[in-house]
């Protein structure tokens, strides 16, 4: 028996890709043969980590396919062809309307993705959703098979590596407040709302503050262009920093120097950066939409209002009120225990073992 993991794209630093790689190690330790196949393979991924999906040969009826579903893909269209046991790990798909005014390609692939997910409802033996929110999405799309919830597996020891010294020197111990958000520049993540809230915080409460948007973007992306134009219009060019794609040690450094992690995203199937902020004991302020409240265990500073002036006041409160900060971080630490590598890996082993035993 071989356990195959399939995904549309395996890329460097991507949450879905990292989850696939982490689960790969567990599957190996469980004693099963395993391999990763992807339609697209990032050139920065070590050679031999994954094979191109087009090279996937015959799959035996006793094999298992684990499909990490997060976008439209040929894998979805081929899914019924595989006459073996099939598992979907559902990471959610960004609602296409977020891209309608910015990226026609992303709009079409997400729209197609939703159609493909619905078509798989009667072709799947078992699903794992990375959040209860995602599980409910699957039920709403007609899935009746067993579904368990398993958060993304995060190898936390990676975050204990040495942070980038240059970033540490540049952004720490200078008397400035650093407001951080990590994640690719994308319309569903609502970076414009981060900028709006930060504008009021900077103008009304603390001139010595900066907003760091640590995430990849394309210079020709209409959404990124809109954000930079908006930032200039507000006169915030020097205090809003777009890092672009950065190395892992730089990400670690930005977390190390952050005073507040601010998330205004409207659609997340899980949101790994929130868990990363917990790891670095950065107090989180988040807009309570999609899976975000669940990821935070419905505790901490979860906002039901994204009015920028209100959010700015919340940032100021979090920065100045040590008692509040300590309380929020304590709650985050409790939630972080649930996401421990040992806990999530044990859950995955149990789920996979039960699925295999049920067949045997």
XYZ file of C-alpha atoms in Angstrom:
360
model
C 0.000 0.000 0.000
C 1.205 3.491 -0.907
C -0.149 6.718 0.547
C -0.044 9.427 -2.137
C -0.422 13.103 -1.273
C -1.652 15.265 -4.147
C -1.897 19.044 -4.368
C -2.200 21.673 -7.076
C 0.979 23.554 -6.190
C 3.808 22.850 -3.792
C 5.635 26.067 -3.073
C 8.194 27.425 -0.664
C 6.694 28.775 2.578
C 3.061 28.110 1.625
C 0.825 26.829 4.461
C -0.766 24.027 2.406
C 2.639 22.910 1.140
C 4.133 22.984 4.632
C 1.218 20.906 5.924
C 1.776 18.361 3.148
C 5.471 18.084 3.959
C 4.839 17.760 7.693
C 2.262 15.000 7.187
C 4.672 13.241 4.839
C 7.113 12.733 7.699
C 4.406 11.263 9.921
C 3.204 8.878 7.207
C 6.785 7.652 6.797
C 7.164 7.141 10.555
C 3.929 5.130 10.533
C 5.728 2.721 8.208
C 3.898 3.402 4.963
C 5.358 4.047 1.550
C 4.439 7.542 0.459
C 5.012 10.158 -2.233
C 3.962 13.709 -3.091
C 2.694 14.719 -6.533
C 1.832 18.279 -7.565
C 0.732 19.984 -10.744
C 3.169 22.831 -10.122
C 6.452 22.554 -8.226
C 8.273 25.631 -6.945
C 11.894 25.646 -8.108
C 12.980 26.474 -4.542
C 11.594 23.161 -3.262
C 14.481 20.677 -2.772
C 14.810 18.350 -5.725
C 13.080 15.031 -5.186
C 10.605 16.344 -2.597
C 7.702 16.074 -5.018
C 7.062 14.736 -8.495
C 4.991 16.318 -11.222
C 1.390 15.156 -11.166
C 1.638 14.179 -14.827
C 4.141 11.496 -13.761
C 1.701 9.785 -11.408
C 1.350 6.266 -12.773
C -0.983 3.440 -11.890
C -2.599 3.663 -8.473
C -3.511 0.316 -6.918
C -6.962 -0.230 -5.436
C -5.404 -0.743 -1.991
C -3.488 2.539 -2.134
C -4.684 5.743 -0.512
C -4.826 9.195 -2.055
C -4.787 12.236 0.220
C -5.768 15.301 -1.791
C -4.990 18.718 -0.297
C -7.770 20.801 -1.819
C -7.347 24.574 -1.837
C -8.021 25.734 -5.398
C -9.237 24.635 -8.815
C -7.105 21.807 -10.154
C -6.860 19.053 -12.742
C -6.575 16.694 -9.783
C -10.205 17.426 -8.893
C -11.296 16.680 -12.443
C -9.347 13.397 -12.408
C -10.448 12.398 -8.910
C -13.118 9.907 -9.954
C -10.611 8.081 -12.149
C -8.638 6.851 -9.156
C -10.120 3.478 -8.141
C -8.658 3.488 -4.651
C -9.476 4.855 -1.211
C -9.614 8.634 -1.277
C -9.256 11.317 1.394
C -9.666 15.058 0.933
C -7.928 17.469 3.275
C -9.918 20.643 2.770
C -8.030 23.906 3.261
C -10.884 25.996 1.817
C -10.986 28.058 -1.375
C -11.020 31.843 -1.414
C -14.433 33.091 -2.595
C -13.870 34.222 -6.200
C -15.643 37.572 -5.815
C -12.645 38.901 -3.881
C -10.626 38.736 -7.101
C -13.319 39.954 -9.491
C -11.986 43.513 -9.765
C -8.300 42.618 -9.628
C -7.306 39.310 -11.170
C -9.439 37.554 -13.741
C -7.259 34.444 -13.643
C -7.584 34.034 -9.876
C -11.313 34.765 -10.125
C -11.846 32.030 -12.672
C -9.701 29.414 -10.923
C -11.420 29.994 -7.558
C -14.859 29.926 -9.171
C -13.964 26.698 -10.936
C -12.539 25.398 -7.676
C -15.852 25.752 -5.873
C -17.646 23.953 -8.675
C -15.083 21.153 -8.494
C -15.402 20.777 -4.728
C -19.150 20.277 -5.034
C -18.597 17.668 -7.740
C -16.435 15.606 -5.355
C -19.095 15.250 -2.655
C -20.071 11.747 -3.770
C -16.572 10.704 -4.864
C -14.781 10.928 -1.531
C -14.527 8.289 1.187
C -13.420 10.561 4.009
C -12.585 14.217 4.608
C -10.318 16.066 6.984
C -11.077 19.774 7.380
C -8.445 22.073 8.858
C -11.160 23.872 10.846
C -14.752 23.405 11.939
C -15.546 26.320 9.616
C -14.215 24.291 6.692
C -16.141 21.224 7.824
C -19.384 23.188 7.724
C -18.468 24.452 4.246
C -18.148 20.863 3.062
C -21.490 19.906 4.587
C -23.113 22.894 2.878
C -21.655 21.692 -0.435
C -23.230 18.265 -0.089
C -20.554 16.105 1.541
C -22.112 13.286 3.559
C -18.980 11.175 4.175
C -17.294 11.166 7.609
C -15.439 14.440 8.278
C -12.931 15.092 11.067
C -11.265 18.372 11.974
C -7.477 18.522 12.036
C -5.647 21.866 12.268
C -2.630 22.396 10.047
C 0.420 20.633 11.443
C 3.112 23.174 12.293
C 6.682 22.046 13.152
C 7.260 24.658 15.848
C 10.941 23.813 16.293
C 11.558 25.610 12.992
C 10.545 28.858 14.694
C 13.309 28.502 17.264
C 15.934 29.104 14.592
C 18.025 32.268 14.629
C 16.163 35.359 13.342
C 17.686 37.722 10.808
C 20.003 40.105 12.657
C 19.658 42.934 10.125
C 15.872 43.082 10.578
C 16.256 42.904 14.361
C 18.686 45.820 14.348
C 16.509 47.890 12.026
C 13.155 47.487 13.755
C 13.762 46.808 17.440
C 14.682 48.983 20.416
C 14.162 52.244 18.536
C 11.117 53.441 20.493
C 8.708 52.734 17.631
C 5.637 50.491 17.834
C 5.606 47.763 15.192
C 2.186 46.593 13.980
C 2.589 43.390 11.967
C 0.573 41.312 9.558
C 2.058 38.363 7.680
C 0.448 36.879 4.595
C 0.518 37.336 0.844
C -0.972 40.515 -0.540
C -4.473 39.382 -1.518
C -7.936 41.005 -1.589
C -9.510 38.586 0.910
C -6.861 39.509 3.475
C -8.010 43.128 3.323
C -4.673 44.881 3.608
C -6.491 48.137 2.803
C -8.324 47.804 6.116
C -5.026 47.261 7.893
C -3.696 50.443 6.322
C -6.848 52.414 7.223
C -6.744 51.309 10.864
C -3.034 51.984 11.095
C -3.515 55.455 9.599
C -5.795 56.439 12.483
C -3.536 54.795 15.055
C -0.509 56.643 13.723
C -2.292 59.981 13.440
C -4.361 59.889 16.632
C -2.250 57.900 19.085
C 1.364 57.360 18.129
C 3.377 59.009 15.360
C 6.299 56.726 16.165
C 4.678 53.612 14.748
C 4.979 51.545 11.597
C 2.872 48.926 9.832
C 4.792 45.968 8.437
C 3.016 43.942 5.765
C 5.209 40.865 5.476
C 4.059 38.941 2.440
C 4.683 38.283 -1.215
C 3.205 40.323 -4.053
C 3.634 41.001 -7.748
C 4.494 44.534 -8.754
C 1.967 44.396 -11.598
C -0.862 43.094 -9.396
C -3.747 45.622 -9.542
C -4.561 45.009 -5.866
C -0.972 45.719 -4.775
C -0.912 48.835 -6.980
C -4.155 50.030 -5.376
C -2.683 49.521 -1.894
C 0.471 51.481 -2.645
C -1.538 54.313 -4.212
C -3.834 54.387 -1.184
C -0.839 54.468 1.155
C 0.676 57.418 -0.717
C -2.668 59.251 -0.742
C -2.797 58.968 3.040
C 0.759 60.255 3.306
C 1.890 57.007 4.928
C 4.578 55.992 2.471
C 7.351 56.009 5.057
C 5.520 54.110 7.764
C 3.804 51.324 5.814
C 6.329 48.696 4.766
C 5.684 46.072 2.083
C 8.426 43.472 2.524
C 7.616 41.313 -0.502
C 8.693 37.675 -0.412
C 11.267 37.235 2.340
C 13.435 34.479 3.763
C 12.311 32.460 6.770
C 14.841 34.031 9.139
C 13.438 37.447 8.198
C 9.899 36.314 9.022
C 11.161 35.163 12.417
C 12.748 38.572 12.970
C 9.570 40.475 12.123
C 7.652 38.417 14.675
C 10.407 39.050 17.217
C 10.143 42.817 16.738
C 6.326 43.022 16.612
C 4.327 44.753 19.343
C 0.904 43.808 17.935
C -0.266 41.330 15.306
C -3.230 42.826 13.452
C -5.440 40.692 11.200
C -8.346 42.213 9.272
C -8.751 39.297 6.877
C -12.299 38.427 5.872
C -11.657 34.898 4.668
C -9.329 32.336 6.208
C -9.798 28.586 6.300
C -7.434 28.452 9.280
C -4.797 31.262 9.335
C -1.362 29.923 10.250
C 0.107 33.424 10.921
C -2.206 33.753 13.922
C -0.661 30.608 15.414
C 2.809 31.897 14.547
C 2.060 35.120 16.431
C 0.994 33.005 19.419
C 4.329 31.191 19.258
C 6.189 34.507 19.473
C 3.896 35.816 22.243
C 2.736 38.743 20.127
C -0.741 39.916 21.233
C -3.270 39.459 18.451
C -6.083 41.765 17.385
C -8.258 40.119 14.752
C -11.457 40.767 12.865
C -13.779 37.893 13.703
C -14.617 36.429 10.319
C -14.475 32.928 8.755
C -12.186 30.548 10.699
C -10.293 33.268 12.572
C -12.316 33.193 15.843
C -12.064 29.390 15.898
C -8.304 29.482 15.358
C -8.105 31.835 18.346
C -10.468 29.587 20.348
C -12.946 32.492 20.497
C -10.707 34.254 23.025
C -8.403 37.246 23.037
C -9.173 40.479 21.226
C -11.556 39.396 18.465
C -13.370 42.340 16.893
C -16.888 42.318 15.486
C -16.385 45.759 13.952
C -13.695 46.686 11.412
C -14.285 50.449 11.632
C -10.724 51.816 11.287
C -11.026 54.344 14.115
C -12.320 51.640 16.453
C -9.517 49.280 15.435
C -6.975 52.068 15.999
C -8.273 52.557 19.531
C -7.934 48.809 20.139
C -4.313 48.899 18.971
C -3.608 51.759 21.360
C -5.263 49.894 24.227
C -3.248 46.749 23.512
C 0.020 48.670 23.333
C -0.484 50.717 26.516
C -2.363 48.320 28.807
C 0.172 45.791 30.137
C -2.490 43.928 32.112
C -4.533 43.426 28.952
C -1.475 42.322 26.971
C -0.516 39.785 29.627
C -4.075 38.431 29.747
C -4.307 38.094 25.957
C -0.912 36.393 25.718
C -1.868 33.984 28.510
C -4.977 32.955 26.572
C -2.928 32.614 23.392
C -0.439 30.366 25.224
C -3.271 28.073 26.280
C -4.501 27.804 22.697
C -0.963 27.210 21.451
C -0.764 24.021 23.542
C -3.606 22.574 21.465
C -1.609 23.222 18.277
C 1.489 21.443 19.587
C 3.182 19.166 17.082
C 2.701 16.135 19.321
C -1.031 16.761 19.722
C -1.860 17.394 16.058
C 0.406 14.606 14.788
C -1.228 12.153 17.222
C -4.648 13.184 15.915
C -3.555 12.621 12.317
C -2.104 9.188 13.143
C -5.357 8.217 14.811
C -7.503 9.435 11.907
C -5.376 7.770 9.245
C -5.054 4.509 11.201
C -8.821 4.283 11.721
C -9.403 4.918 8.021
C -6.936 2.209 7.021
C -8.231 -0.299 9.592
C -11.799 0.234 8.477
C -10.839 -1.089 5.041
C -8.682 -3.900 6.324
